[in-house]
Amino acid sequence: MTQVLMPKATAVWLIDNTGLSFEQIGAFCGLHPLEVQGIADGEVAIGIVGQDPIANGQLTAEEIKRCEEDGAANLKMAKSDIPQPLTRTKGPRYTPVSKRQDKPDAVAWLIRHHPELSDAQISRLIGTTKQTIAAIRDRSHWNTANLRPRDPVLLGLCTQTDLNAAILKARKAAGKPATLDPLPNPDAPEEMQQPLDDQGQQSRWGDLSALFPTKN
């Protein structure tokens, strides 16, 4: 199917103006049903103005009505003469310059929380090289002392959908439980296994509770 223009804006409009299910909207817009539900709940795509797919020629009212009456049916895009954006199938992922410095932190987070992911998978998710990943694994990376493992989804380096898919694929291939719960990583450096503070960072000073006793 041809790529939908402005998928999230289109999903916003379909949620507000049709009786289509989250699964149907997600299949048409290329979004995970949970992401569509997040849009409906106001947790995702906040502030995005809905884009009418009928007005821009991507759907017809008849097609929407057909799928509203049949919950198992998928929307079919209307034929359009409007040039469509090309889908990128190969090549490195482009990352804005402002976010490239966050990549090592994201790699460290993946190594610590999802050891089942291969270097190739991490490379595709983050858009970095296998050499960089290997250096972070064996702590030979030039900036090892300053690495702060941080979630790549929160950093905007990959989507939660892509990360979940990679995790499930890796665990299935390894014969491990097909869940999204973190698995222990005995090979991770000790520093990466220390507990995090309230901001999701490792405490530099350890447990200071003994220095600040609570009042009885």
Coordinates of N, CA and C in Angstrom, one line a residue:
M1 N 0.8 -1.2 0.0 CA 0.0 0.0 0.0 C 0.9 1.2 0.0
T2 N 0.4 2.3 -0.7 CA 1.2 3.6 -0.8 C 1.2 4.2 0.6
Q3 N 2.3 4.8 0.9 CA 2.5 5.4 2.2 C 1.5 6.6 2.4
V4 N 0.9 6.6 3.6 CA 0.0 7.6 4.0 C 0.7 8.9 4.3
L5 N 0.2 10.0 3.8 CA 0.8 11.3 4.1 C 0.3 11.8 5.5
M6 N 1.3 12.2 6.3 CA 1.0 12.7 7.7 C 0.2 11.7 8.4
P7 N 0.8 10.5 8.7 CA 0.0 9.4 9.3 C -0.6 9.7 10.6
K8 N 0.1 10.4 11.5 CA -0.5 10.7 12.8 C -1.6 11.7 12.7
A9 N -1.4 12.7 11.9 CA -2.5 13.7 11.7 C -3.7 13.0 11.1
T10 N -3.5 12.1 10.2 CA -4.6 11.3 9.6 C -5.3 10.5 10.6
A11 N -4.5 9.8 11.5 CA -5.1 9.0 12.6 C -5.9 9.9 13.5
V12 N -5.5 11.1 13.8 CA -6.3 12.0 14.7 C -7.6 12.2 14.1
W13 N -7.6 12.5 12.8 CA -8.9 12.8 12.1 C -9.8 11.6 12.1
L14 N -9.3 10.4 11.8 CA -10.1 9.2 11.7 C -10.7 8.8 13.1
I15 N -9.9 9.1 14.1 CA -10.4 8.8 15.5 C -11.5 9.7 15.8
D16 N -11.4 11.0 15.5 CA -12.4 12.0 15.8 C -13.7 11.9 14.9
N17 N -13.5 11.4 13.7 CA -14.6 11.5 12.8 C -15.2 10.2 12.2
T18 N -14.7 9.1 12.7 CA -15.2 7.8 12.2 C -15.4 6.8 13.3
G19 N -16.0 5.7 13.0 CA -16.2 4.6 13.9 C -15.3 3.5 13.7
L20 N -14.2 3.7 13.1 CA -13.2 2.7 12.8 C -12.5 2.3 14.0
S21 N -12.0 1.0 14.1 CA -11.3 0.5 15.2 C -9.9 1.0 15.2
F22 N -9.2 0.9 16.4 CA -7.8 1.3 16.5 C -7.0 0.4 15.5
E23 N -7.3 -0.9 15.4 CA -6.6 -1.8 14.5 C -6.7 -1.3 13.1
Q24 N -7.9 -0.9 12.7 CA -8.1 -0.5 11.3 C -7.4 0.8 11.0
I25 N -7.4 1.7 11.9 CA -6.7 3.0 11.8 C -5.2 2.8 11.8
G26 N -4.7 1.9 12.7 CA -3.3 1.6 12.7 C -2.8 1.0 11.5
A27 N -3.6 0.0 10.9 CA -3.1 -0.6 9.7 C -3.1 0.3 8.5
F28 N -4.0 1.3 8.4 CA -4.0 2.2 7.3 C -2.9 3.3 7.5
C29 N -2.7 3.7 8.7 CA -1.7 4.8 8.9 C -0.3 4.3 9.2
G30 N -0.1 3.0 9.3 CA 1.2 2.4 9.6 C 1.6 2.6 11.1
L31 N 0.7 2.6 12.0 CA 0.9 2.8 13.4 C 0.5 1.6 14.2
H32 N 1.1 1.3 15.3 CA 0.7 0.2 16.2 C -0.7 0.6 16.8
P33 N -1.6 -0.4 17.0 CA -2.9 -0.1 17.6 C -2.7 0.6 19.0
L34 N -1.7 0.2 19.7 CA -1.5 0.9 21.0 C -1.1 2.4 20.9
E35 N -0.4 2.7 19.8 CA -0.1 4.0 19.5 C -1.3 4.8 19.1
V36 N -2.2 4.2 18.4 CA -3.5 4.8 18.0 C -4.3 5.0 19.3
Q37 N -4.3 4.1 20.2 CA -5.1 4.2 21.4 C -4.5 5.4 22.2
G38 N -3.1 5.5 22.2 CA -2.5 6.6 22.9 C -2.9 8.0 22.3
I39 N -3.1 8.0 21.0 CA -3.6 9.2 20.4 C -5.0 9.5 20.8
A40 N -5.8 8.5 20.9 CA -7.2 8.7 21.3 C -7.3 9.1 22.8
D41 N -6.4 8.7 23.6 CA -6.4 9.0 25.0 C -5.7 10.3 25.3
G42 N -5.1 11.0 24.3 CA -4.5 12.2 24.4 C -3.1 12.2 25.0
E43 N -2.4 10.9 24.9 CA -1.1 10.8 25.4 C 0.0 10.8 24.3
V44 N -0.5 10.7 23.0 CA 0.4 10.7 21.9 C -0.1 11.7 20.9
A45 N 0.8 12.3 20.1 CA 0.5 13.3 19.1 C -0.3 14.5 19.6
I46 N 0.1 14.9 20.8 CA -0.6 16.0 21.5 C -0.3 17.3 20.6
G47 N -1.4 18.0 20.3 CA -1.3 19.3 19.6 C -1.3 19.1 18.1
I48 N -1.3 17.8 17.6 CA -1.4 17.6 16.1 C -2.8 17.8 15.6
V49 N -3.0 18.6 14.6 CA -4.3 18.9 14.0 C -4.6 17.8 13.0
G50 N -5.8 17.3 13.1 CA -6.3 16.2 12.3 C -6.2 16.6 10.8
Q51 N -5.8 15.6 10.0 CA -5.8 15.8 8.5 C -6.8 14.9 7.8
D52 N -7.7 15.5 7.1 CA -8.8 14.8 6.5 C -8.3 14.0 5.3
P53 N -8.3 12.7 5.3 CA -7.8 11.9 4.2 C -8.8 11.9 3.0
I54 N -10.0 12.3 3.2 CA -11.0 12.4 2.1 C -10.6 13.6 1.3
A55 N -10.4 14.7 2.0 CA -10.1 16.0 1.3 C -8.8 16.0 0.5
N56 N -7.8 15.2 1.0 CA -6.5 15.1 0.2 C -6.5 13.9 -0.7
G57 N -7.6 13.2 -0.9 CA -7.7 12.2 -1.9 C -7.1 10.8 -1.5
Q58 N -6.8 10.6 -0.2 CA -6.3 9.3 0.2 C -7.4 8.3 0.5
L59 N -8.6 8.7 0.8 CA -9.7 7.8 1.1 C -11.0 8.4 0.6
T60 N -11.9 7.5 0.4 CA -13.3 8.0 0.0 C -14.2 7.7 1.2
A61 N -15.3 8.5 1.2 CA -16.3 8.3 2.3 C -16.9 6.9 2.2
E62 N -17.0 6.4 1.0 CA -17.6 5.1 0.8 C -16.7 4.0 1.4
E63 N -15.4 4.2 1.3 CA -14.4 3.2 1.8 C -14.5 3.2 3.3
I64 N -14.6 4.4 3.9 CA -14.6 4.5 5.4 C -15.9 3.8 5.9
K65 N -17.0 4.1 5.2 CA -18.3 3.4 5.6 C -18.2 1.9 5.5
R66 N -17.6 1.4 4.4 CA -17.5 0.0 4.2 C -16.7 -0.7 5.4
C67 N -15.7 0.0 5.8 CA -14.9 -0.6 6.9 C -15.5 -0.4 8.3
E68 N -16.3 0.7 8.4 CA -17.1 0.8 9.7 C -18.1 -0.3 9.9
E69 N -18.6 -0.8 8.8 CA -19.6 -1.8 8.8 C -19.0 -3.2 8.9
D70 N -17.7 -3.3 8.6 CA -17.0 -4.6 8.7 C -15.7 -4.4 9.4
G71 N -15.7 -4.8 10.7 CA -14.6 -4.5 11.6 C -13.3 -5.3 11.2
A72 N -13.5 -6.4 10.3 CA -12.4 -7.2 9.9 C -11.8 -6.6 8.6
A73 N -12.4 -5.7 8.0 CA -11.9 -5.1 6.7 C -10.8 -4.1 6.9
N74 N -9.9 -4.0 5.9 CA -8.9 -3.0 6.0 C -9.1 -1.9 5.0
L75 N -8.8 -0.7 5.3 CA -9.0 0.5 4.4 C -8.1 0.4 3.2
K76 N -8.6 0.7 2.1 CA -7.8 0.7 0.9 C -7.7 2.1 0.4
M77 N -6.4 2.5 0.1 CA -6.2 3.9 -0.3 C -6.8 4.2 -1.7
A78 N -7.4 5.3 -1.8 CA -7.9 5.7 -3.1 C -6.7 6.0 -4.1
K79 N -7.0 5.8 -5.4 CA -5.9 6.1 -6.3 C -5.8 7.6 -6.5
S80 N -4.5 8.1 -6.5 CA -4.3 9.5 -6.5 C -3.1 9.8 -7.4
D81 N -3.2 11.0 -8.0 CA -2.2 11.4 -8.9 C -1.1 12.3 -8.2
I82 N -1.3 12.5 -6.9 CA -0.4 13.2 -6.1 C 0.9 12.4 -5.9
P83 N 2.1 13.0 -6.2 CA 3.3 12.3 -6.0 C 3.5 11.8 -4.5
Q84 N 3.8 10.6 -4.3 CA 4.0 10.1 -2.9 C 5.5 10.0 -2.5
P85 N 5.7 10.2 -1.2 CA 7.1 10.2 -0.7 C 7.7 8.8 -0.9
L86 N 9.0 8.7 -1.2 CA 9.6 7.4 -1.4 C 9.9 6.8 -0.1
T87 N 9.7 5.5 0.0 CA 10.0 4.8 1.3 C 11.5 4.4 1.3
R88 N 12.2 4.7 2.3 CA 13.6 4.3 2.4 C 13.7 2.9 3.0
T89 N 14.3 2.0 2.2 CA 14.4 0.6 2.5 C 15.8 0.2 3.0
K90 N 16.8 0.9 2.6 CA 18.1 0.6 2.9 C 18.9 1.8 3.3
G91 N 20.1 1.6 3.9 CA 20.9 2.7 4.2 C 20.8 3.1 5.7
P92 N 21.8 3.8 6.2 CA 21.8 4.2 7.6 C 20.6 5.1 8.0
R93 N 20.2 5.1 9.2 CA 19.1 5.9 9.7 C 19.7 7.3 9.9
Y94 N 18.9 8.4 9.4 CA 19.4 9.7 9.6 C 19.0 10.2 11.0
T95 N 20.0 10.8 11.7 CA 19.7 11.3 13.0 C 20.2 12.8 13.0
P96 N 19.3 13.7 13.5 CA 19.7 15.1 13.6 C 21.0 15.3 14.4
V97 N 21.8 16.2 14.0 CA 23.1 16.5 14.6 C 22.9 16.7 16.1
S98 N 21.9 17.3 16.5 CA 21.7 17.6 18.0 C 21.5 16.3 18.8
K99 N 21.1 15.2 18.2 CA 20.8 14.0 18.9 C 21.9 13.0 18.7
R100 N 22.9 13.2 17.9 CA 23.9 12.2 17.6 C 24.8 11.9 18.9
Q101 N 25.0 13.0 19.7 CA 25.8 12.8 20.9 C 25.1 11.9 21.9
D102 N 23.8 11.6 21.7 CA 23.0 10.8 22.7 C 23.1 9.3 22.3
K103 N 23.6 9.0 21.1 CA 23.6 7.6 20.7 C 24.4 6.7 21.6
P104 N 25.6 7.0 22.1 CA 26.3 6.1 23.0 C 25.5 5.8 24.3
D105 N 24.8 6.8 24.8 CA 24.0 6.6 26.0 C 22.9 5.6 25.7
A106 N 22.3 5.7 24.5 CA 21.2 4.8 24.1 C 21.7 3.4 23.9
V107 N 22.9 3.3 23.3 CA 23.5 1.9 23.2 C 23.7 1.3 24.5
A108 N 24.3 2.1 25.5 CA 24.6 1.5 26.8 C 23.3 1.1 27.5
W109 N 22.2 1.8 27.3 CA 20.9 1.4 27.9 C 20.4 0.1 27.3
L110 N 20.5 0.0 26.0 CA 20.1 -1.3 25.4 C 20.9 -2.5 25.8
I111 N 22.2 -2.3 25.9 CA 23.1 -3.4 26.4 C 22.7 -3.8 27.8
R112 N 22.4 -2.8 28.6 CA 22.1 -3.2 30.0 C 20.7 -3.8 30.1
H113 N 19.7 -3.2 29.5 CA 18.3 -3.7 29.7 C 17.9 -4.8 28.7
H114 N 18.5 -4.9 27.6 CA 18.1 -5.9 26.6 C 19.3 -6.6 26.0
P115 N 20.0 -7.4 26.8 CA 21.2 -8.1 26.3 C 20.9 -9.1 25.2
E116 N 19.6 -9.4 25.0 CA 19.3 -10.4 23.9 C 19.5 -9.7 22.5
L117 N 19.5 -8.4 22.4 CA 19.6 -7.7 21.1 C 21.0 -7.9 20.6
S118 N 21.1 -8.2 19.3 CA 22.4 -8.3 18.7 C 22.9 -7.0 18.3
D119 N 24.2 -6.9 18.0 CA 24.8 -5.6 17.6 C 24.2 -5.1 16.3
A120 N 23.8 -6.0 15.4 CA 23.1 -5.6 14.2 C 21.8 -5.0 14.5
Q121 N 21.0 -5.5 15.4 CA 19.7 -4.9 15.8 C 19.9 -3.6 16.4
I122 N 20.8 -3.5 17.3 CA 21.1 -2.2 18.0 C 21.5 -1.1 16.9
S123 N 22.4 -1.6 16.0 CA 22.8 -0.7 15.0 C 21.7 -0.1 14.1
R124 N 20.7 -1.0 13.8 CA 19.6 -0.6 13.0 C 18.7 0.3 13.8
L125 N 18.5 0.0 15.1 CA 17.6 0.8 15.9 C 18.1 2.2 16.2
I126 N 19.4 2.3 16.5 CA 20.0 3.6 16.9 C 20.6 4.3 15.7
G127 N 21.0 3.6 14.7 CA 21.7 4.2 13.6 C 23.2 4.5 13.9
T128 N 23.8 3.5 14.5 CA 25.2 3.7 14.8 C 26.0 2.5 14.3
T129 N 27.3 2.5 14.4 CA 28.1 1.4 13.9 C 28.4 0.3 14.8
K130 N 28.7 -0.9 14.3 CA 29.0 -2.0 15.2 C 30.2 -1.8 16.0
Q131 N 31.2 -1.0 15.4 CA 32.4 -0.7 16.1 C 32.1 0.1 17.4
T132 N 31.2 1.0 17.2 CA 30.9 1.8 18.4 C 30.2 1.0 19.5
I133 N 29.3 0.1 19.1 CA 28.6 -0.8 20.0 C 29.6 -1.7 20.7
A134 N 30.6 -2.3 19.9 CA 31.6 -3.2 20.5 C 32.4 -2.4 21.5
A135 N 32.8 -1.2 21.2 CA 33.6 -0.4 22.2 C 32.8 -0.1 23.5
I136 N 31.5 0.1 23.4 CA 30.8 0.4 24.6 C 30.6 -0.9 25.4
R137 N 30.5 -2.0 24.7 CA 30.4 -3.3 25.4 C 31.7 -3.6 26.2
D138 N 32.8 -3.4 25.6 CA 34.1 -3.8 26.3 C 34.7 -2.6 27.0
R139 N 34.0 -1.5 27.1 CA 34.4 -0.3 27.8 C 35.7 0.3 27.3
S140 N 35.9 0.2 25.9 CA 37.0 0.9 25.3 C 36.6 2.1 24.6
H141 N 35.3 2.5 24.7 CA 34.8 3.7 24.1 C 35.5 4.9 24.7
W142 N 35.8 5.9 23.9 CA 36.6 7.0 24.3 C 35.9 7.8 25.4
N143 N 34.6 7.7 25.5 CA 33.8 8.5 26.5 C 33.1 7.6 27.5
T144 N 33.7 6.5 27.8 CA 33.1 5.5 28.7 C 32.8 6.1 30.1
A145 N 33.7 6.9 30.6 CA 33.5 7.4 31.9 C 32.3 8.3 32.1
N146 N 31.8 8.9 31.0 CA 30.7 9.8 31.0 C 29.4 9.3 30.5
L147 N 29.4 8.0 30.1 CA 28.2 7.4 29.5 C 27.1 7.3 30.6
R148 N 25.8 7.7 30.2 CA 24.7 7.6 31.1 C 23.6 6.8 30.3
P149 N 23.4 5.5 30.7 CA 22.4 4.7 29.9 C 21.0 5.4 29.9
R150 N 20.5 5.7 28.8 CA 19.2 6.4 28.6 C 18.4 5.7 27.6
D151 N 17.1 5.7 27.8 CA 16.1 5.0 26.9 C 16.1 5.7 25.5
P152 N 16.4 4.9 24.5 CA 16.5 5.5 23.1 C 15.2 6.1 22.6
V153 N 14.1 5.5 23.2 CA 12.7 6.0 22.8 C 12.5 7.4 23.3
L154 N 12.9 7.6 24.6 CA 12.7 8.9 25.2 C 13.7 9.9 24.6
L155 N 14.8 9.4 24.0 CA 15.8 10.3 23.4 C 15.3 10.6 21.9
G156 N 14.3 9.9 21.4 CA 13.9 10.2 20.1 C 14.7 9.5 19.0
L157 N 15.5 8.5 19.4 CA 16.3 7.8 18.4 C 15.7 6.6 17.7
C158 N 14.6 6.1 18.3 CA 13.8 5.1 17.7 C 12.4 5.1 18.3
T159 N 11.5 4.4 17.7 CA 10.1 4.3 18.2 C 10.0 3.1 19.1
Q160 N 9.0 3.2 20.0 CA 8.7 2.1 20.9 C 8.3 0.9 20.2
T161 N 7.6 1.1 19.1 CA 7.1 0.0 18.2 C 8.3 -0.8 17.6
D162 N 9.3 0.0 17.1 CA 10.5 -0.7 16.5 C 11.3 -1.4 17.6
L163 N 11.4 -0.8 18.8 CA 12.1 -1.4 19.8 C 11.5 -2.7 20.3
N164 N 10.1 -2.7 20.5 CA 9.4 -3.9 20.9 C 9.5 -5.0 19.9
A165 N 9.4 -4.7 18.7 CA 9.5 -5.7 17.6 C 10.9 -6.3 17.6
A166 N 12.0 -5.5 17.8 CA 13.3 -6.1 17.8 C 13.5 -7.0 19.0
I167 N 13.0 -6.6 20.2 CA 13.1 -7.4 21.4 C 12.4 -8.7 21.2
L168 N 11.2 -8.7 20.8 CA 10.5 -10.0 20.6 C 11.1 -10.9 19.6
K169 N 11.6 -10.3 18.5 CA 12.3 -11.1 17.5 C 13.6 -11.8 18.1
A170 N 14.3 -11.0 18.8 CA 15.6 -11.5 19.4 C 15.3 -12.6 20.4
R171 N 14.3 -12.4 21.2 CA 14.0 -13.4 22.3 C 13.4 -14.7 21.6
K172 N 12.6 -14.5 20.6 CA 12.1 -15.7 19.9 C 13.2 -16.5 19.3
A173 N 14.2 -15.8 18.7 CA 15.3 -16.5 18.0 C 16.2 -17.2 19.1
A174 N 16.3 -16.7 20.3 CA 17.1 -17.3 21.3 C 16.3 -18.3 22.2
G175 N 15.1 -18.5 21.9 CA 14.3 -19.5 22.7 C 13.9 -19.0 24.0
K176 N 13.9 -17.6 24.2 CA 13.5 -17.1 25.5 C 12.1 -16.6 25.5
P177 N 11.5 -16.3 26.7 CA 10.1 -15.9 26.8 C 9.9 -14.7 25.9
A178 N 8.8 -14.8 25.2 CA 8.5 -13.7 24.3 C 7.7 -12.6 25.0
T179 N 8.4 -11.9 25.9 CA 7.8 -10.8 26.7 C 8.7 -9.6 26.5
L180 N 8.2 -8.4 27.0 CA 8.9 -7.2 26.9 C 9.6 -6.8 28.2
D181 N 9.5 -7.7 29.2 CA 10.2 -7.5 30.5 C 11.7 -7.6 30.4
P182 N 12.5 -6.7 31.0 CA 13.9 -6.8 30.9 C 14.4 -8.1 31.5
L183 N 15.5 -8.6 30.8 CA 16.1 -9.8 31.3 C 17.5 -9.5 31.9
P184 N 17.9 -10.2 32.9 CA 19.2 -9.9 33.5 C 20.4 -10.1 32.6
N185 N 21.4 -9.3 32.7 CA 22.5 -9.3 31.8 C 23.8 -9.6 32.6
P186 N 24.2 -10.8 32.8 CA 25.4 -11.1 33.6 C 26.7 -10.6 33.0
D187 N 26.7 -10.3 31.6 CA 27.9 -9.9 31.0 C 28.0 -8.4 31.0
A188 N 27.0 -7.6 31.5 CA 27.1 -6.2 31.5 C 28.1 -5.7 32.5
P189 N 28.9 -4.6 32.3 CA 29.8 -4.1 33.3 C 29.1 -3.8 34.6
E190 N 29.8 -4.0 35.7 CA 29.1 -3.8 37.1 C 28.5 -2.4 37.2
E191 N 29.1 -1.4 36.6 CA 28.5 0.0 36.7 C 27.2 0.1 36.0
M192 N 26.9 -0.8 35.0 CA 25.7 -0.7 34.3 C 24.6 -1.5 35.0
Q193 N 24.9 -2.2 36.1 CA 24.0 -3.0 36.8 C 23.6 -2.4 38.1
Q194 N 24.1 -1.2 38.4 CA 23.8 -0.6 39.7 C 22.4 0.0 39.6
P195 N 21.7 0.2 40.8 CA 20.4 0.7 40.8 C 20.4 2.2 40.3
L196 N 19.2 2.6 39.8 CA 19.1 4.0 39.3 C 18.5 4.9 40.4
D197 N 18.7 6.2 40.3 CA 18.1 7.1 41.2 C 16.7 7.5 40.6
D198 N 16.0 8.4 41.3 CA 14.7 8.8 40.8 C 14.7 9.4 39.4
Q199 N 15.8 9.9 39.0 CA 15.9 10.5 37.6 C 16.3 9.4 36.6
G200 N 16.4 8.2 37.0 CA 16.8 7.2 36.0 C 18.3 7.1 35.8
Q201 N 19.1 7.7 36.7 CA 20.6 7.7 36.6 C 21.2 7.0 37.8
Q202 N 22.4 6.4 37.5 CA 23.1 5.7 38.6 C 23.5 6.7 39.7
S203 N 23.4 6.3 40.9 CA 23.8 7.2 42.0 C 25.4 7.2 42.0
R204 N 26.0 8.4 42.1 CA 27.4 8.5 42.2 C 27.9 8.2 43.6
W205 N 27.1 8.3 44.6 CA 27.6 8.2 45.9 C 27.1 7.0 46.7
G206 N 26.3 6.1 46.0 CA 25.8 4.9 46.7 C 24.7 5.2 47.6
D207 N 24.5 4.4 48.7 CA 23.4 4.5 49.6 C 23.8 5.5 50.7
L208 N 23.1 6.7 50.7 CA 23.4 7.7 51.7 C 22.4 7.7 52.8
S209 N 21.5 6.7 52.9 CA 20.5 6.7 53.9 C 21.0 6.7 55.3
A210 N 22.2 6.0 55.5 CA 22.7 6.0 56.8 C 23.2 7.3 57.4
L211 N 23.5 8.3 56.5 CA 23.9 9.6 56.9 C 22.7 10.5 57.2
F212 N 21.6 10.1 56.8 CA 20.4 10.9 57.0 C 19.3 10.1 57.6
P213 N 19.4 9.8 58.9 CA 18.4 8.9 59.6 C 17.1 9.6 59.6
T214 N 16.0 8.9 59.5 CA 14.7 9.4 59.6 C 14.2 9.6 61.0
K215 N 13.3 10.5 61.3 CA 12.8 10.7 62.6 C 11.8 9.7 63.0
N216 N 11.8 9.2 64.2 CA 10.8 8.2 64.7 C 9.5 8.9 65.1

